[in-house]
Coordinates of C-alpha atoms and ligand atoms in Angstrom, one line a residue:
M1 CA -123.9 100.8 -80.6
R2 CA -120.2 101.4 -81.4
P3 CA -119.2 105.0 -80.8
S4 CA -116.6 106.7 -82.9
C5 CA -114.8 110.0 -83.4
A6 CA -114.1 109.1 -87.0
N7 CA -112.4 111.1 -89.6
Q8 CA -114.1 111.8 -92.9
S9 CA -110.9 112.1 -94.9
D10 CA -109.6 109.2 -97.0
A11 CA -109.1 107.2 -93.8
I12 CA -110.2 103.7 -93.6
A13 CA -111.7 102.2 -90.4
I14 CA -109.6 99.3 -89.4
E15 CA -112.2 97.1 -87.9
A16 CA -114.4 97.6 -91.0
M17 CA -111.8 95.9 -93.0
D18 CA -112.3 92.8 -91.0
D19 CA -115.9 93.0 -90.3
A20 CA -117.5 94.9 -93.1
S21 CA -121.0 93.8 -92.1
D22 CA -120.9 95.6 -88.8
D23 CA -122.2 98.8 -90.3
T24 CA -125.4 99.5 -88.4
S25 CA -124.1 102.0 -85.8
R26 CA -122.3 104.3 -88.2
G27 CA -123.3 107.9 -88.1
A28 CA -124.8 107.8 -84.7
P29 CA -123.8 110.6 -82.4
M30 CA -122.5 109.8 -78.9
D31 CA -124.0 111.9 -76.1
Y32 CA -121.4 113.2 -73.6
G33 CA -123.7 115.4 -71.7
S34 CA -122.9 118.9 -72.7
R35 CA -120.7 118.0 -75.7
Q36 CA -121.1 115.6 -78.5
C37 CA -118.3 113.7 -80.3
A38 CA -120.3 112.6 -83.3
L39 CA -119.5 110.8 -86.1
P40 CA -120.0 109.0 -89.2
Q41 CA -117.1 106.8 -90.0
S42 CA -115.3 105.6 -93.1
P43 CA -114.6 103.2 -95.0
R44 CA -114.7 105.1 -98.2
P45 CA -113.9 103.6 -101.5
Q46 CA -114.3 106.7 -103.6
T47 CA -117.6 107.3 -105.4
S48 CA -118.0 110.0 -107.9
H49 CA -120.2 112.9 -106.7
N50 CA -120.8 116.6 -107.1
N51 CA -118.6 118.1 -104.5
G52 CA -118.9 121.7 -105.6
G53 CA -115.5 121.8 -107.2
R54 CA -113.5 120.5 -104.3
P55 CA -111.8 117.6 -105.8
G56 CA -111.5 114.5 -103.6
L57 CA -113.8 115.7 -100.9
P58 CA -117.2 114.2 -100.0
P59 CA -120.2 116.3 -101.0
G60 CA -121.3 119.1 -98.7
E61 CA -124.8 120.1 -97.6
G62 CA -127.1 120.5 -100.7
E63 CA -124.7 118.7 -103.0
S64 CA -125.7 115.5 -104.7
M65 CA -123.9 112.2 -105.2
Q66 CA -124.0 110.6 -108.6
V67 CA -124.9 106.9 -108.7
D68 CA -122.3 104.5 -110.1
S69 CA -124.5 102.5 -112.5
D70 CA -121.9 99.8 -112.7
I71 CA -122.5 98.8 -109.2
A72 CA -125.1 96.1 -109.7
D73 CA -125.3 94.3 -106.4
A74 CA -123.9 93.8 -103.0
S75 CA -121.1 91.6 -104.2
T76 CA -119.7 94.4 -106.3
T77 CA -119.5 96.6 -103.2
M78 CA -117.8 93.9 -101.3
D79 CA -115.3 93.5 -104.1
D80 CA -114.5 97.2 -104.0
L81 CA -114.0 97.0 -100.2
S82 CA -111.8 94.0 -100.6
T83 CA -109.6 95.9 -103.1
V84 CA -109.2 98.7 -100.6
V85 CA -108.4 96.3 -97.8
S86 CA -105.9 94.3 -99.8
T87 CA -104.2 97.5 -101.0
I88 CA -103.7 98.5 -97.4
R89 CA -102.5 95.0 -96.4
N90 CA -100.4 94.5 -99.5
Y91 CA -97.3 95.1 -97.4
Q92 CA -93.9 95.6 -99.0
Y93 CA -90.9 93.5 -98.1
E94 CA -87.3 94.7 -98.2
N95 CA -84.1 93.5 -96.6
G96 CA -86.0 90.9 -94.7
R97 CA -88.4 93.4 -93.1
R98 CA -92.1 94.2 -93.8
Y99 CA -93.2 97.8 -94.6
H100 CA -96.5 99.6 -94.8
S101 CA -98.3 99.8 -98.2
Y102 CA -100.7 102.6 -97.8
R103 CA -98.8 105.8 -99.0
Q104 CA -95.9 103.4 -99.6
G105 CA -92.4 104.6 -98.9
Q106 CA -93.5 107.6 -96.8
Y107 CA -92.3 106.1 -93.5
F108 CA -89.0 104.4 -93.2
L109 CA -89.5 102.0 -90.3
P110 CA -91.0 98.5 -90.7
N111 CA -94.4 97.4 -89.4
D112 CA -93.7 93.7 -88.8
E113 CA -94.1 91.8 -85.5
R114 CA -90.6 92.5 -84.4
E115 CA -91.0 96.2 -84.9
Q116 CA -94.4 96.0 -83.1
D117 CA -92.7 94.5 -80.1
R118 CA -90.1 97.3 -80.1
L119 CA -92.9 99.9 -80.2
D120 CA -94.6 98.2 -77.3
L121 CA -91.4 98.3 -75.3
G122 CA -91.1 102.0 -76.3
H123 CA -94.6 102.5 -74.9
H124 CA -93.5 101.0 -71.6
I125 CA -90.4 103.2 -71.5
F126 CA -92.3 106.4 -72.2
K127 CA -94.7 105.5 -69.4
L128 CA -91.9 104.7 -67.0
I129 CA -90.4 108.1 -67.6
I130 CA -93.6 109.9 -66.5
N131 CA -94.4 107.5 -63.6
G132 CA -96.9 105.4 -65.4
D133 CA -98.9 108.2 -66.9
L134 CA -99.9 108.4 -70.5
Y135 CA -99.6 112.1 -71.0
R136 CA -98.5 115.3 -69.2
A137 CA -101.0 117.8 -70.4
P138 CA -103.2 119.0 -67.4
I139 CA -106.5 117.6 -68.6
P140 CA -107.6 114.8 -66.2
E141 CA -110.6 113.5 -68.2
P142 CA -110.6 114.4 -71.9
Q143 CA -113.9 113.4 -73.6
C144 CA -112.6 113.0 -77.1
V145 CA -109.0 112.1 -77.9
L146 CA -107.0 111.6 -81.1
D147 CA -103.8 109.7 -81.2
L148 CA -101.8 110.4 -84.4
G149 CA -99.4 107.6 -85.7
T150 CA -100.8 105.3 -83.1
G151 CA -98.6 102.3 -84.0
T152 CA -99.7 99.2 -82.2
G153 CA -102.4 101.4 -80.5
L154 CA -101.4 100.6 -76.9
W155 CA -101.5 104.2 -75.8
A156 CA -105.0 104.6 -77.2
I157 CA -106.2 101.3 -75.8
E158 CA -104.9 102.0 -72.3
L159 CA -106.4 105.5 -72.3
A160 CA -109.8 104.1 -73.4
D161 CA -109.6 101.4 -70.7
I162 CA -108.7 103.9 -68.0
L163 CA -111.4 106.4 -69.1
P164 CA -114.4 104.3 -70.3
G165 CA -116.4 107.5 -70.9
T166 CA -113.8 108.9 -73.3
Q167 CA -113.9 108.3 -77.0
V168 CA -110.4 107.6 -78.4
I169 CA -109.5 107.3 -82.0
G170 CA -106.0 106.2 -83.3
T171 CA -104.8 106.8 -86.8
D172 CA -101.8 105.3 -88.6
L173 CA -100.5 104.3 -92.1
S174 CA -100.5 100.7 -91.0
P175 CA -103.5 98.6 -89.8
I176 CA -101.4 96.9 -87.1
Q177 CA -103.7 97.6 -84.1
P178 CA -105.3 94.7 -82.3
W179 CA -109.0 95.4 -83.2
W180 CA -110.0 92.1 -81.6
W181 CA -109.3 93.3 -78.1
T182 CA -109.9 97.0 -78.5
P183 CA -112.3 98.5 -76.0
S184 CA -115.6 99.7 -77.5
N185 CA -114.7 103.4 -76.8
C186 CA -111.6 103.1 -78.9
R187 CA -111.3 102.7 -82.7
F188 CA -108.6 102.8 -85.3
E189 CA -108.3 104.1 -88.8
V190 CA -105.7 104.0 -91.6
D191 CA -105.0 107.6 -92.3
D192 CA -102.1 109.8 -93.3
A193 CA -101.6 112.5 -90.7
E194 CA -100.0 114.7 -93.3
S195 CA -103.2 114.8 -95.5
E196 CA -106.0 117.2 -94.8
W197 CA -107.9 116.1 -91.7
L198 CA -111.6 116.0 -92.5
F199 CA -113.2 115.2 -89.3
P200 CA -116.9 115.9 -89.5
E201 CA -116.8 118.4 -86.6
R202 CA -113.8 120.6 -86.4
G203 CA -112.8 121.5 -83.0
K204 CA -114.2 118.5 -81.1
F205 CA -111.0 116.9 -79.6
D206 CA -110.0 117.7 -76.0
L207 CA -106.6 116.1 -76.4
I208 CA -104.6 115.3 -79.5
H209 CA -101.5 113.2 -78.9
A210 CA -98.6 112.0 -81.1
R211 CA -95.6 110.1 -79.9
G212 CA -92.4 109.1 -81.7
M213 CA -93.4 110.9 -84.9
S214 CA -90.1 112.7 -85.5
G215 CA -88.8 111.3 -88.8
S216 CA -92.4 110.7 -90.0
I217 CA -93.6 114.3 -90.7
A218 CA -92.3 116.6 -93.4
D219 CA -94.4 119.6 -92.6
W220 CA -94.7 120.1 -88.8
P221 CA -96.2 123.6 -89.0
K222 CA -99.1 122.2 -91.1
L223 CA -99.6 119.4 -88.6
M224 CA -99.6 121.8 -85.7
A225 CA -102.1 124.0 -87.6
Q226 CA -104.4 121.0 -88.2
A227 CA -104.1 120.0 -84.5
Y228 CA -105.1 123.5 -83.5
D229 CA -108.1 123.6 -85.8
N230 CA -109.3 120.2 -84.6
L231 CA -109.1 120.9 -80.9
R232 CA -111.9 122.5 -79.0
P233 CA -111.0 125.8 -77.3
G234 CA -109.1 124.9 -74.1
G235 CA -108.1 121.5 -75.6
W236 CA -104.5 120.3 -75.4
F237 CA -101.9 119.1 -78.0
E238 CA -99.1 116.9 -76.7
L239 CA -96.0 115.6 -78.5
Q240 CA -93.8 113.0 -76.9
E241 CA -90.4 112.4 -78.6
Y242 CA -87.0 111.0 -78.1
E243 CA -83.9 112.7 -79.6
T244 CA -81.7 110.7 -82.0
L245 CA -78.6 112.4 -80.5
I246 CA -76.6 110.3 -78.1
M247 CA -74.9 112.0 -75.2
S248 CA -72.9 111.6 -72.0
D249 CA -72.3 114.0 -69.2
D250 CA -68.7 112.8 -69.0
D251 CA -66.5 112.3 -72.0
T252 CA -67.3 108.6 -72.5
I253 CA -69.4 109.5 -75.6
N254 CA -66.1 110.2 -77.3
Q255 CA -65.3 106.5 -77.1
A256 CA -68.5 105.5 -78.8
V257 CA -67.1 106.2 -82.2
A258 CA -69.4 103.9 -84.2
L259 CA -72.5 105.0 -82.3
R260 CA -71.8 108.7 -82.9
Q261 CA -71.1 108.1 -86.6
W262 CA -74.3 106.1 -86.9
A263 CA -76.4 108.8 -85.2
D264 CA -74.9 111.5 -87.4
L265 CA -75.5 109.5 -90.6
L266 CA -79.1 108.7 -89.5
N267 CA -79.9 112.3 -88.8
N268 CA -78.4 113.4 -92.2
A269 CA -80.2 110.6 -94.0
S270 CA -83.5 111.6 -92.4
E271 CA -83.0 115.2 -93.5
K272 CA -82.3 114.1 -97.0
F273 CA -85.5 111.9 -96.8
G274 CA -87.3 115.2 -96.0
K275 CA -88.4 114.2 -92.5
P276 CA -85.6 115.1 -90.1
M277 CA -85.6 113.0 -86.9
L278 CA -84.0 115.9 -84.9
D279 CA -87.0 118.1 -85.6
C280 CA -88.4 117.4 -82.2
V281 CA -86.2 120.0 -80.6
K282 CA -88.2 122.6 -82.5
H283 CA -91.6 121.4 -81.3
R284 CA -92.0 123.9 -78.5
Q285 CA -91.4 127.0 -80.6
R286 CA -93.5 125.6 -83.4
M287 CA -96.4 125.1 -81.0
I288 CA -96.1 128.7 -79.9
D289 CA -96.0 129.8 -83.5
A290 CA -99.1 127.8 -84.2
G291 CA -101.0 129.8 -81.6
F292 CA -100.9 127.4 -78.6
V293 CA -100.5 129.0 -75.2
D294 CA -99.2 127.7 -71.8
V295 CA -96.7 125.6 -73.9
Q296 CA -94.5 123.5 -71.6
Q297 CA -91.5 121.3 -72.5
E298 CA -90.3 118.7 -70.1
T299 CA -87.0 117.0 -71.0
Y300 CA -85.7 113.9 -69.4
K301 CA -82.4 112.1 -69.7
V302 CA -82.9 108.4 -70.4
P303 CA -79.8 106.2 -69.9
M304 CA -78.8 103.4 -72.2
G305 CA -77.7 100.5 -70.0
T306 CA -77.6 99.8 -66.4
W307 CA -74.7 102.2 -65.6
P308 CA -76.7 104.7 -63.4
K309 CA -76.6 104.1 -59.7
D310 CA -80.2 105.1 -59.0
R311 CA -82.4 101.9 -59.1
R312 CA -85.2 103.5 -61.1
L313 CA -82.8 104.8 -63.7
K314 CA -81.0 101.5 -63.8
E315 CA -84.3 99.8 -64.6
L316 CA -85.2 102.4 -67.2
G317 CA -81.7 102.1 -68.7
R318 CA -82.0 98.3 -69.0
Y319 CA -85.2 98.6 -71.0
Q320 CA -83.8 101.5 -73.1
L321 CA -80.7 99.5 -74.0
Y322 CA -82.7 96.6 -75.2
Q323 CA -85.0 99.0 -77.1
M324 CA -81.9 100.6 -78.7
L325 CA -80.4 97.2 -79.7
E326 CA -83.7 96.4 -81.4
A327 CA -83.8 99.8 -83.0
V328 CA -80.4 99.6 -84.7
E329 CA -81.5 97.4 -87.6
P330 CA -84.9 99.0 -88.5
F331 CA -83.5 102.5 -88.2
T332 CA -80.5 101.7 -90.4
L333 CA -81.9 99.5 -93.1
A334 CA -84.2 101.7 -95.1
L335 CA -82.4 105.0 -94.6
F336 CA -78.9 103.6 -95.3
T337 CA -80.0 101.6 -98.4
R338 CA -82.7 103.9 -99.9
V339 CA -81.1 107.3 -99.1
L340 CA -77.4 106.8 -98.4
R341 CA -77.0 103.9 -100.9
W342 CA -74.8 101.9 -98.6
S343 CA -74.0 98.2 -99.4
Q344 CA -75.5 95.5 -97.2
E345 CA -72.0 94.5 -96.2
D346 CA -71.0 98.0 -95.0
I347 CA -74.4 98.3 -93.2
Q348 CA -73.9 95.0 -91.3
Q349 CA -70.4 96.0 -90.2
L350 CA -71.5 99.4 -88.9
M351 CA -74.5 97.9 -87.1
D352 CA -72.2 95.3 -85.4
R353 CA -69.9 98.2 -84.2
V354 CA -72.9 100.2 -83.0
R355 CA -74.3 97.3 -81.0
A356 CA -70.8 96.8 -79.4
D357 CA -70.7 100.5 -78.3
L358 CA -74.2 100.2 -76.9
C359 CA -73.2 97.1 -74.8
N360 CA -70.0 98.7 -73.5
P361 CA -70.7 99.2 -69.8
K362 CA -67.9 101.7 -69.5
L363 CA -69.9 104.2 -71.6
H364 CA -72.4 106.4 -69.7
L365 CA -74.7 107.1 -72.6
Y366 CA -78.1 108.6 -72.6
S367 CA -80.6 110.4 -75.0
R368 CA -83.2 113.0 -74.2
F369 CA -86.9 112.5 -74.2
H370 CA -89.2 115.5 -74.7
F371 CA -92.8 116.0 -73.6
V372 CA -94.1 119.2 -75.2
Y373 CA -97.7 120.3 -74.7
G374 CA -99.8 123.4 -75.3
R375 CA -103.3 124.6 -75.0
K376 CA -105.6 126.1 -77.6
P377 CA -106.8 129.4 -76.1
E378 CA -110.5 129.6 -75.0
Ligands
SAM1 C1 -92.2 105.3 -84.1 S1 -93.8 104.8 -84.4 C2 -94.6 105.3 -83.0 C3 -95.9 104.6 -82.7 C4 -96.7 105.0 -81.5 N1 -97.1 106.4 -81.5 C5 -95.9 104.7 -80.3 O1 -95.4 105.6 -79.6 O2 -95.8 103.5 -79.9 C6 -94.4 105.9 -85.6 C7 -95.8 105.5 -86.2 O3 -96.3 106.6 -87.0 C8 -96.9 106.0 -88.1 N2 -96.8 107.0 -89.2 C9 -95.7 107.4 -89.8 N3 -96.0 108.4 -90.7 C10 -97.3 108.6 -90.6 C11 -98.3 109.5 -91.2 N4 -97.9 110.3 -92.1 N5 -99.5 109.4 -90.9 C12 -100.0 108.5 -89.9 N6 -99.1 107.6 -89.3 C13 -97.8 107.7 -89.6 C14 -96.1 104.8 -88.4 O4 -96.8 103.8 -89.2 C15 -95.8 104.3 -87.0 O5 -96.7 103.4 -86.6

């Protein structure tokens, strides 16, 4: 039996797209002793039904579903499913990079192999910062966990590996997670975290986690409210973010002229795009405003390059420099072309100058990483 904590919104279960026949376990509840993390899962090509006047929602108790008389046989159903799958996989290509197709244009970074490698490196960096842990919230063994914007899914997979009794679900706009080696207590769905979350049981998660989502979310108060509603009392919400401001404790940042210009333009462009990357500095207050208690913010300086003396920071800086060099192109391409309307030539020139600044060993640059977590009151 395959357990799930699946969402009933318009999410689409990743593995179902590749193995539509493996349908027998859906809807089975998982027993966790005192609690249950139940849960029918998607996929859900829309059928028409009487939903009591709530457009787009599945029917509730006592409501009936109308039968689509055009569906003659199993092959029609499979055709429908293939259409959904190919829509999600109908990736968009632009400036030599590949982008998501579900809710096309909502997210400005690519989802191709190269970007996936960068995300995996980012995963390593986030873990290095907190000594190999996956999260900071004081909840040693959450039973049911949601990872929003899971990316390549490494965070969710590692947590599921470490805690085999825990059910972990990761959602993302892109089906780029490796379903073929995902542990049985972890599953992925294509879903938009900005849409209404329609998990069958509100208030079942012990931990909701989202990392690197600044620049992806237009309405943070709404997301915080949804996280609050979907946590059980006493459950934790954790956001892990890096700031797109580049700093130094001496004045060497002033020599990084191109890098500063780039960061300013990026932040302006993301604001114009409606999803400001610098929003992460507001997470703590927003969590408090959403009703979370015991809200903590831990902030760490992460060097770019091997300039720190401390061996651990030197290692961290080496990874972060490489990650930054890999970030320059994806961060710049879509925002500078779609939003700022720069020419390819100007973009290439700026990117070259930015990379030169990053590689200048005389500059003592760093950015700040924030771990913000709060508890839903009992
Ligand atoms: C910077 S990546 C971080 C991925 C992952 N959390 C990590 O730390 O490795 C942001 C991820 O959020 C996803 N994303 C962006 N907007 C989203 C949305 N509205 N709903 C769900 N996922 C979204 C992107 O597809 C991408 O995989």
